[in-house]
Short mmCIF file of C-alpha atoms and ligand atoms in Angstrom, two decimals:
data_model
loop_
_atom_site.label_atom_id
_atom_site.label_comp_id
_atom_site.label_asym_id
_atom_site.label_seq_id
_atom_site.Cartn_x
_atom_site.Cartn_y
_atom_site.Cartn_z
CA UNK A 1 -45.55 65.15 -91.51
CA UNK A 2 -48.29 62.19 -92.44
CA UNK A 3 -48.35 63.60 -95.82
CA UNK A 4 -44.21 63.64 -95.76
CA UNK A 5 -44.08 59.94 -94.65
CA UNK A 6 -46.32 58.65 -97.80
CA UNK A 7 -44.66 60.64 -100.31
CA UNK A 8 -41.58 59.04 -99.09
CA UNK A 9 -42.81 55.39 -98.87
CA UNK A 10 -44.42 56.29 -102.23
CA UNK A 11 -40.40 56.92 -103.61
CA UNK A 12 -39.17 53.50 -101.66
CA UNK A 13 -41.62 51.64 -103.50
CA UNK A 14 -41.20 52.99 -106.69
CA UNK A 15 -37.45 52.62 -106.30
CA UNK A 16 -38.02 48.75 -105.50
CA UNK A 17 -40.43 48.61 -108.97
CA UNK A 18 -37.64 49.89 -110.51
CA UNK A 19 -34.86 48.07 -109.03
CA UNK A 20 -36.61 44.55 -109.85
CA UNK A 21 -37.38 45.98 -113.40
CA UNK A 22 -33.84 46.86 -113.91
CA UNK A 23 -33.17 42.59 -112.50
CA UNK A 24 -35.51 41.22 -114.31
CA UNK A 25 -37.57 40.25 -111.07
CA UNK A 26 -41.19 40.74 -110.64
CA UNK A 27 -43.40 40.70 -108.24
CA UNK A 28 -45.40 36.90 -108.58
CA UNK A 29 -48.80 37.14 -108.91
CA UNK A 30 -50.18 34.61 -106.59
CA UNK A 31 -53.24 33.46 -108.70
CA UNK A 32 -50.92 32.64 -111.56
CA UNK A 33 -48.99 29.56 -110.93
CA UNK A 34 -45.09 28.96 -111.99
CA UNK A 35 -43.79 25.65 -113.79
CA UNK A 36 -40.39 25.60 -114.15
CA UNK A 37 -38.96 23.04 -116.43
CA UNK A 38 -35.29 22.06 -116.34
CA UNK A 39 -33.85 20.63 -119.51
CA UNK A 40 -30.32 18.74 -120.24
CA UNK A 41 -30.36 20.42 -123.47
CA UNK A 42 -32.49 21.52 -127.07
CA UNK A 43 -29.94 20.04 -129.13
CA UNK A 44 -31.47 16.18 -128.44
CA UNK A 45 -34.57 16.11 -130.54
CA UNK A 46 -36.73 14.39 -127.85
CA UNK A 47 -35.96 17.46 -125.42
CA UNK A 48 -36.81 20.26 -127.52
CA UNK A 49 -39.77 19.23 -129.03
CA UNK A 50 -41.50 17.87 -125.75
CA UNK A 51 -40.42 20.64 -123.61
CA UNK A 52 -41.82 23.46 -126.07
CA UNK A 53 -45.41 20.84 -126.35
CA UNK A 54 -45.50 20.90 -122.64
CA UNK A 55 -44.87 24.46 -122.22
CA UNK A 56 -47.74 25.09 -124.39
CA UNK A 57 -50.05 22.55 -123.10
CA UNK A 58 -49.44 24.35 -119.14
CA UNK A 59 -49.51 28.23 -120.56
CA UNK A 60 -52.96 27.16 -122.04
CA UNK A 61 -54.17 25.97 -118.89
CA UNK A 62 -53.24 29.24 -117.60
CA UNK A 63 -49.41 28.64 -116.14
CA UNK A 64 -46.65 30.40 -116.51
CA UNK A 65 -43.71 28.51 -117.82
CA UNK A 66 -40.34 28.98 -117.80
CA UNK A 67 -38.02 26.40 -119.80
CA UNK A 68 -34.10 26.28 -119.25
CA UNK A 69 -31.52 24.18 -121.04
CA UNK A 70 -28.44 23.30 -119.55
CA UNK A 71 -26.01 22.31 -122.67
CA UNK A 72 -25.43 18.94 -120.83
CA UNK A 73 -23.93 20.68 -117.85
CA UNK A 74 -24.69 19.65 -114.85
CA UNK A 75 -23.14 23.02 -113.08
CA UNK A 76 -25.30 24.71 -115.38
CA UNK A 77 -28.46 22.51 -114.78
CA UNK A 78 -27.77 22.86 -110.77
CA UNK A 79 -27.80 27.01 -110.98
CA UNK A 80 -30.84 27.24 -113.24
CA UNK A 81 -32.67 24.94 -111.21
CA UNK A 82 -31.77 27.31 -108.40
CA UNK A 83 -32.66 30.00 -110.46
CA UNK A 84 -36.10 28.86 -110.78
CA UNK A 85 -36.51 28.56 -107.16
CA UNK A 86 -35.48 31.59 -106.64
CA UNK A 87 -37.98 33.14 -109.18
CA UNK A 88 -40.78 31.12 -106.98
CA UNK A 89 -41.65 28.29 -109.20
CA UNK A 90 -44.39 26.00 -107.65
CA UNK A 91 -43.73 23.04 -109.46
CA UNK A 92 -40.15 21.83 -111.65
CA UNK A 93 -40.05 19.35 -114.09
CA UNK A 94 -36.87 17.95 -114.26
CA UNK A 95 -34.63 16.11 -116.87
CA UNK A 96 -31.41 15.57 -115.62
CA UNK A 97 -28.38 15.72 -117.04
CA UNK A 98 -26.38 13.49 -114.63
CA UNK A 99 -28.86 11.42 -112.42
CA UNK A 100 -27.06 11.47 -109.53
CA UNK A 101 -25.57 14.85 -109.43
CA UNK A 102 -27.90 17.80 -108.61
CA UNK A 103 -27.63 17.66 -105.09
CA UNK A 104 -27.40 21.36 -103.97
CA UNK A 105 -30.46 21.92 -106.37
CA UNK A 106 -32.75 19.39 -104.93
CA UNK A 107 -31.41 20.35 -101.17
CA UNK A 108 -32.88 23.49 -102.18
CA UNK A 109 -35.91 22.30 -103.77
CA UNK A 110 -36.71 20.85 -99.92
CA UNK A 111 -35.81 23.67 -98.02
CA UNK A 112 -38.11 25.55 -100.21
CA UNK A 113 -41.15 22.98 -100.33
CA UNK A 114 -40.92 22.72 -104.26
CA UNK A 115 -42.58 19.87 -105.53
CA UNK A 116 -40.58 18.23 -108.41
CA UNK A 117 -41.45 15.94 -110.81
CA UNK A 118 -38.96 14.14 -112.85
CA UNK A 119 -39.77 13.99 -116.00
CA UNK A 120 -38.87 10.30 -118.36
CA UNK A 121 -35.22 10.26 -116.34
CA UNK A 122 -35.09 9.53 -112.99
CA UNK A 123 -32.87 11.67 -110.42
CA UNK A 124 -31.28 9.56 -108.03
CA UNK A 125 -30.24 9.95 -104.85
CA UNK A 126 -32.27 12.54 -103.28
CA UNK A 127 -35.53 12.69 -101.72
CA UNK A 128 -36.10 15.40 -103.47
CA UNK A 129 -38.20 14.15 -106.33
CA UNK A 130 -42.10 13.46 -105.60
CA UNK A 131 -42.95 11.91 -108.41
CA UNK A 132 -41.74 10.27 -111.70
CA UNK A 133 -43.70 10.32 -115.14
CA UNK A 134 -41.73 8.09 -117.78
CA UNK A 135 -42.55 5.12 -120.15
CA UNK A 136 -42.23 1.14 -118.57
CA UNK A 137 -38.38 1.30 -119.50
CA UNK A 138 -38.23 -2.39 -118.84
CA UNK A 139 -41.23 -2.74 -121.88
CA UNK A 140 -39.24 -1.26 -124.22
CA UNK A 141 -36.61 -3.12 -123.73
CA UNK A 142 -38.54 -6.47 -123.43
CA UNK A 143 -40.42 -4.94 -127.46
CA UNK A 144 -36.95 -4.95 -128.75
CA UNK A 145 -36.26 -8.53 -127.79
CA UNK A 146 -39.69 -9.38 -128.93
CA UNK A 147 -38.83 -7.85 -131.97
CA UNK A 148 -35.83 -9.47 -133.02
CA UNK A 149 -37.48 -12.95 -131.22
CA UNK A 150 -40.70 -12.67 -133.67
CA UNK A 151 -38.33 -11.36 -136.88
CA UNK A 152 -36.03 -14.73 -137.12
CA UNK A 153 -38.51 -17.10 -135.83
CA UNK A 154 -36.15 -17.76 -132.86
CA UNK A 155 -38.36 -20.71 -131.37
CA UNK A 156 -38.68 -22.47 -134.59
CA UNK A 157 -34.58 -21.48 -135.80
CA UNK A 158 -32.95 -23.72 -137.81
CA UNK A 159 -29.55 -22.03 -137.56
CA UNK A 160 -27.66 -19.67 -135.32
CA UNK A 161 -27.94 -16.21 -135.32
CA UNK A 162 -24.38 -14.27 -133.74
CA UNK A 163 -26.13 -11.09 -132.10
CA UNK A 164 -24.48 -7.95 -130.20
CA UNK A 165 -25.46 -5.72 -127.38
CA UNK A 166 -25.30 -1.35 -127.35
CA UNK A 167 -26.26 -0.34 -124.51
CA UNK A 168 -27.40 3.29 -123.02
CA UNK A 169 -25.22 5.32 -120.43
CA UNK A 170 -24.48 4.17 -117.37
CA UNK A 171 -25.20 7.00 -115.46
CA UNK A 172 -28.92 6.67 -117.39
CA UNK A 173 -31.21 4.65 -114.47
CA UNK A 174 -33.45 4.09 -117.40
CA UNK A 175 -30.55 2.31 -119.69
CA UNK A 176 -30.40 -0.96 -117.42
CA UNK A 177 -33.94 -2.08 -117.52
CA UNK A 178 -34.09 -0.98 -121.50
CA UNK A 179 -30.87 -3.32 -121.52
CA UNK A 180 -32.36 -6.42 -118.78
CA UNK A 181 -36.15 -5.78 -120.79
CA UNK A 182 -34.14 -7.16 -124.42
CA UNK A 183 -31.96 -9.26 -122.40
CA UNK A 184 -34.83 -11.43 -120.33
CA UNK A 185 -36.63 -11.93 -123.01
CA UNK A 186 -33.52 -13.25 -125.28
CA UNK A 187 -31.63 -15.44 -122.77
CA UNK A 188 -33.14 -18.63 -123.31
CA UNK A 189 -32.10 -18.55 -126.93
CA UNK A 190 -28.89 -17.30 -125.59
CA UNK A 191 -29.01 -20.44 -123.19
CA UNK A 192 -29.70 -22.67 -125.83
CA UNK A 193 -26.91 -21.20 -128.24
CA UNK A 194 -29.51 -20.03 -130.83
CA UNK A 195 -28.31 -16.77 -130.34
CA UNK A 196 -24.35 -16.08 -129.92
CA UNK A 197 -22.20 -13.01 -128.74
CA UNK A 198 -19.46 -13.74 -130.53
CA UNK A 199 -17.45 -10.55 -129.04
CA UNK A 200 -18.16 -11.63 -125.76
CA UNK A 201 -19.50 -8.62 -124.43
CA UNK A 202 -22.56 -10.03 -122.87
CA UNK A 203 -22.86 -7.52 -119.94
CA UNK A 204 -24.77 -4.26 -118.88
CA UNK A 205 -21.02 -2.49 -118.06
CA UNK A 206 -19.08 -4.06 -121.29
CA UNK A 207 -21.84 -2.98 -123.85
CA UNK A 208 -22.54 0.50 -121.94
CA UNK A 209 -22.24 3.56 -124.37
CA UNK A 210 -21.56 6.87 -122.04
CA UNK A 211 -24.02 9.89 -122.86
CA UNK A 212 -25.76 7.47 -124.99
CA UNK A 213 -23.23 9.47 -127.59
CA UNK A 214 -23.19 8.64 -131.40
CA UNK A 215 -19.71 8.52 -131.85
CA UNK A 216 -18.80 5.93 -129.30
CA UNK A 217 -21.24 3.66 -130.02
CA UNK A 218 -19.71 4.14 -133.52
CA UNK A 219 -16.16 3.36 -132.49
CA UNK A 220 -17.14 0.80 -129.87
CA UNK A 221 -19.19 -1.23 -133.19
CA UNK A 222 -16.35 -0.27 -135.63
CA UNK A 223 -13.86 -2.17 -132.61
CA UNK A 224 -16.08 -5.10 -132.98
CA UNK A 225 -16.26 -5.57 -136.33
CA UNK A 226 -13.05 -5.54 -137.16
CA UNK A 227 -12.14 -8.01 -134.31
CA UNK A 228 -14.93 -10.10 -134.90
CA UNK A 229 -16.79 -10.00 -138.00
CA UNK A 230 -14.15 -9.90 -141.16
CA UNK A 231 -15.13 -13.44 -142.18
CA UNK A 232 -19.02 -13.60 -140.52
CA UNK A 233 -22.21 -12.50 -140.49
CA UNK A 234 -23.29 -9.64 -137.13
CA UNK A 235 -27.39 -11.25 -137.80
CA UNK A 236 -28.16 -8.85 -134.93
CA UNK A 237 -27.61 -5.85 -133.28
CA UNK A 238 -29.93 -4.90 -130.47
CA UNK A 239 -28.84 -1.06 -129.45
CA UNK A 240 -31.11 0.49 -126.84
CA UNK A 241 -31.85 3.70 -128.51
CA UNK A 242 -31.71 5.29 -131.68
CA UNK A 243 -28.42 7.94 -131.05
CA UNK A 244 -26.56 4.37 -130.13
CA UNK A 245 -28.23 2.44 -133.74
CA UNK A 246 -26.80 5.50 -135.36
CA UNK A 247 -23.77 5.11 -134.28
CA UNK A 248 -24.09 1.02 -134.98
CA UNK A 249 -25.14 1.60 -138.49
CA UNK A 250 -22.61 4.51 -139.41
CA UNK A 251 -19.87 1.93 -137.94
CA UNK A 252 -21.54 -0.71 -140.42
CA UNK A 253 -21.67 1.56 -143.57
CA UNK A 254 -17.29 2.29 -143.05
CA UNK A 255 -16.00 -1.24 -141.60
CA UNK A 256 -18.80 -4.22 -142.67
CA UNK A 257 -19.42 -6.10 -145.75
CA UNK A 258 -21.16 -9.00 -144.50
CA UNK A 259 -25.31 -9.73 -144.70
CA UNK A 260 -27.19 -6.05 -143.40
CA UNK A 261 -28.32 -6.84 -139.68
CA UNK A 262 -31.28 -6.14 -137.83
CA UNK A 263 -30.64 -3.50 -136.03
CA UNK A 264 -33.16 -2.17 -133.28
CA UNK A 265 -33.87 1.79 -131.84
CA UNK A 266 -36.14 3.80 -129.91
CA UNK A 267 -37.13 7.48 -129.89
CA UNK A 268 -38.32 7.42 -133.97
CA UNK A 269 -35.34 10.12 -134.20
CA UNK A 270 -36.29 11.63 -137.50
CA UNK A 271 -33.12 10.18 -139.07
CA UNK A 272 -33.43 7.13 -137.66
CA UNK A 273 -37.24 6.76 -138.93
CA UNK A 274 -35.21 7.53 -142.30
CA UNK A 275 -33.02 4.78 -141.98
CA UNK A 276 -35.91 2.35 -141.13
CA UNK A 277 -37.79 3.40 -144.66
CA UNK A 278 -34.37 2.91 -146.33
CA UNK A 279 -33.54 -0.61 -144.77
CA UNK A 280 -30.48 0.58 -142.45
CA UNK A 281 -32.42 0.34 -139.31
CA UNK A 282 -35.12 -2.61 -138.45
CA UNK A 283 -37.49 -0.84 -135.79
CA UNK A 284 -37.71 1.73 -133.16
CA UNK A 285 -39.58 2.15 -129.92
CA UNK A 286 -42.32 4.98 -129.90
CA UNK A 287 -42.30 6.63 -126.85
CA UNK A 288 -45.76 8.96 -127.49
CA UNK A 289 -44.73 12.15 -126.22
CA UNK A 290 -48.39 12.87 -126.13
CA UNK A 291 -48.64 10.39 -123.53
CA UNK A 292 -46.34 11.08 -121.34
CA UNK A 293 -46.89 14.94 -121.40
CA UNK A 294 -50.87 14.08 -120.61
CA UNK A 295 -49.59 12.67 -117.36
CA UNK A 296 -47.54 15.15 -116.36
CA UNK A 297 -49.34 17.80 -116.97
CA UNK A 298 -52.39 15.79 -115.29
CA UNK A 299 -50.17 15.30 -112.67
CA UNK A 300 -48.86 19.30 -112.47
CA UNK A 301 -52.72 19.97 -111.95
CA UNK A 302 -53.64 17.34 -109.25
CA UNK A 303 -50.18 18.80 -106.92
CA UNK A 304 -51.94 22.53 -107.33
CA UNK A 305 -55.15 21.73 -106.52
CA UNK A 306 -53.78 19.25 -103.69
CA UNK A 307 -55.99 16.50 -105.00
CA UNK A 308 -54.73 12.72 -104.62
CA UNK A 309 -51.79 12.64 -107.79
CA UNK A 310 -52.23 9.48 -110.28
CA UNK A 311 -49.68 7.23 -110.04
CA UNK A 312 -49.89 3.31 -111.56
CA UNK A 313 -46.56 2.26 -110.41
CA UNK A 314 -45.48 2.21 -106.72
CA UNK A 315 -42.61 -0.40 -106.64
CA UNK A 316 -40.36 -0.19 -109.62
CA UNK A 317 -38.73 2.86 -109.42
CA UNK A 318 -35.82 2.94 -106.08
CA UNK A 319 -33.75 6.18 -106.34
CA UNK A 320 -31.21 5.34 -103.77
CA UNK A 321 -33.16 7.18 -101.08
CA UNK A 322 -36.95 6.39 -101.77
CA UNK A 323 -39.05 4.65 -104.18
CA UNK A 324 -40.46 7.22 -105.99
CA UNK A 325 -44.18 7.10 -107.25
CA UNK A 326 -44.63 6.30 -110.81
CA UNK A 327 -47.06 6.98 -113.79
CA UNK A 328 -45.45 4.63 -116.71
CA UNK A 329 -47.09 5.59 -120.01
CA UNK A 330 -47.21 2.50 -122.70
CA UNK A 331 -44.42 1.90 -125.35
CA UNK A 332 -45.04 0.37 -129.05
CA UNK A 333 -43.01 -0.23 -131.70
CA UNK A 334 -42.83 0.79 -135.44
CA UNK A 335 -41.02 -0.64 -138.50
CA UNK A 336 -41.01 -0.25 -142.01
CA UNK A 337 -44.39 -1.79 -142.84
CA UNK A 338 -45.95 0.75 -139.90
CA UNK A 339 -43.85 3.63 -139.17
CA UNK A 340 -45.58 6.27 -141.72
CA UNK A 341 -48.85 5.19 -140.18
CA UNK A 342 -48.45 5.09 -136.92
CA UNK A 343 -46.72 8.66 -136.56
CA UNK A 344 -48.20 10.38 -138.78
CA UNK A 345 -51.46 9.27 -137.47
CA UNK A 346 -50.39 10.68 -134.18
CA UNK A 347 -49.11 13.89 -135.35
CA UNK A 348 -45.62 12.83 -134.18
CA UNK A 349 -44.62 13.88 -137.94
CA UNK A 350 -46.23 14.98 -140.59
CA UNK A 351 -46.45 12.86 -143.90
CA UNK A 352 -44.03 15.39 -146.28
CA UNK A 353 -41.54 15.06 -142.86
CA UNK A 354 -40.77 11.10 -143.68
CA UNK A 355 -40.71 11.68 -147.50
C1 BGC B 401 -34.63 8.06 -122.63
C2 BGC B 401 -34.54 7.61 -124.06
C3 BGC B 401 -33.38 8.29 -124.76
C4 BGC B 401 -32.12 8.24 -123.92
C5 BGC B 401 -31.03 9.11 -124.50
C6 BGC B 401 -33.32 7.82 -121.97
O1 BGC B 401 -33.38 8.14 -120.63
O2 BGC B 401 -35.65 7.33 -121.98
O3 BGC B 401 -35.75 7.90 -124.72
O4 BGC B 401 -33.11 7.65 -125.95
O5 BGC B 401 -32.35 8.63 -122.60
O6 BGC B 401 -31.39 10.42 -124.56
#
């Protein structure tokens, strides 16, 4: 009979090996920990290469890692988030697609106890996220003002300069303080009519560019040309990011014959770090990805071994539902003079890359 009874819970567990074999479930090891990370999609440069760095950076510290990209669906994002709950993750790094709209994801990320960090966009609305590793968003805004402020002079200008505004998505919380960074540090030359938007679109919500998507930044800078610029000069055009200066500089290639502009970036999108060796782009912001995957993955080990988590920003960064603690890594610049130095020098491409 006893020897009846094992052979039989023998079979039942063999069954359930087999069973989560055939699912592609197995059974966690509890000394090795799980980091999921959640990704709007591989297609964005930025998002494939720091996703596959961090991935490498956690499996050599002995995690196991499981990346998903959600083709900039949020329906998608919300099930594979669920998915790696359900395959017992013990910490998520997120990316959202949409912000504000992975609400049955995080509501299970609670119920479960999964700490999640959100990784360079913030998700809003939920308490859901513990902690937030980006760049100071404002800074890079404030370096693109600087920028253009230090190019023409602007304290000592003799002339006006007509400047114009492309701004990130709305849905983006990172894409208003890029936008109020440039905008502070412009407005008193605005104020004083050094600088003029001739379009008029001198607001967050009229300059906004949805998805931060190339082609309507294009057609959004091809509209203002044509209304504006025929028979003047566009001196500047200060676009958030580098998809939106693509789309700015395509739109000046088809519709513009005037004097080239300067034109400002960030990301150093390899064809955007192209564009600034060839003159059709003025700067970028460099966003290290080094940097910012050091804190995270910093931060990934302080959460497991429940030690205090470093944070150096505790008041900028409001959700909706909570302020959620920050680590802001440090933004420069690069331009034509020293773009090939500075990222090659930090690995962030290699010299034949920018020939
Ligand atoms: C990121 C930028 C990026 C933009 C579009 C922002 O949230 O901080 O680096 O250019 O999204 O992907």
């Amino acid at each position: 009979m006893k020897n009846e009874t094992l052979k039989i819970l023998k079979l039942i567990f063999m069954v359930m090996i087999l069973l989560g074999a055939l699912s592609g479930c197995k059974i966690k090891d509890p000394d090795v920990k799980i980091i999921g990370i959640s990704a709007p999609s591989n297609d964005i440069q930025r998002w494939a290469v720091e996703t596959i760095q961090m991935k490498n950076r956690l499996e050599e510290k002995g995690y196991e890692v499981i990346i998903q990209y959600a083709s900039s669906d949020v329906s998608m994002q919300i099930s594979q988030i669920e998915n790696l709950i359900g395959k017992d993750a013990d910490v998520l790094i997120v990316i959202p697609v949409e912000a504000a709209s992975l609400g049955e994801a995080m509501d299970m990320a609670i119920e479960h106890k999964i700490p999640i960090i959100s990784y360079d966009m913030l998700i809003t609305n939920t308490d859901a996220v513990s902690y937030y590793t980006t760049f100071d968003n404002y800074k890079v805004g404030t370096i693109q003002g600087q920028y253009v402020r230090d190019k023409l002079d602007l304290d000592h200008a003799d002339r006006t300069y007509n400047i114009e505004f492309t701004a990130g998505d709305p849905g983006d919380n990172n894409a208003g303080f890029f936008y109020k960074g440039a905008v502070d540090v412009l407005k008193p030359y605005l104020d004083s009519g050094v600088l003029k938007i001739i379009s008029g679109q001198d607001s967050f919500g009229k300059c906004a560019t949805p998805s931060w998507n190339t082609e309507k930044a294009q057609q959004r800078a091809e509209n203002i040309l044509a209304s504006y610029y025929n028979n003047q000069d566009v001196d500047i055009w200060l676009a958030s990011n580098d998809t939106t200066a693509l789309g700015v500089s395509s739109a000046l290639a088809t519709s513009y014959k005037g004097n080239y502009p300067i034109i400002t970036g960030q990301d150093c999108t390899l064809i955007n770090v192209r564009n600034i060796l060839n003159g059709k782009q003025a700067m970028s912001v460099f966003k290290d990805p080094a940097m910012l995957i050091d804190a995270t993955v910093n931060m990934i080990d302080e959460i497991i071994l429940n030690k205090p988590v470093s944070v150096n920003d505790t008041s900028t960064y409001f959700n909706g539902i909570k302020t959620v603690p920050s680590y802001l890594c440090e933004p420069t610049y690069v331009d034509k003079d020293n773009c090939f130095e500075v990222l090659t020098s930090s690995g962030f491409y290699t010299p034949e890359q920018l020939k």
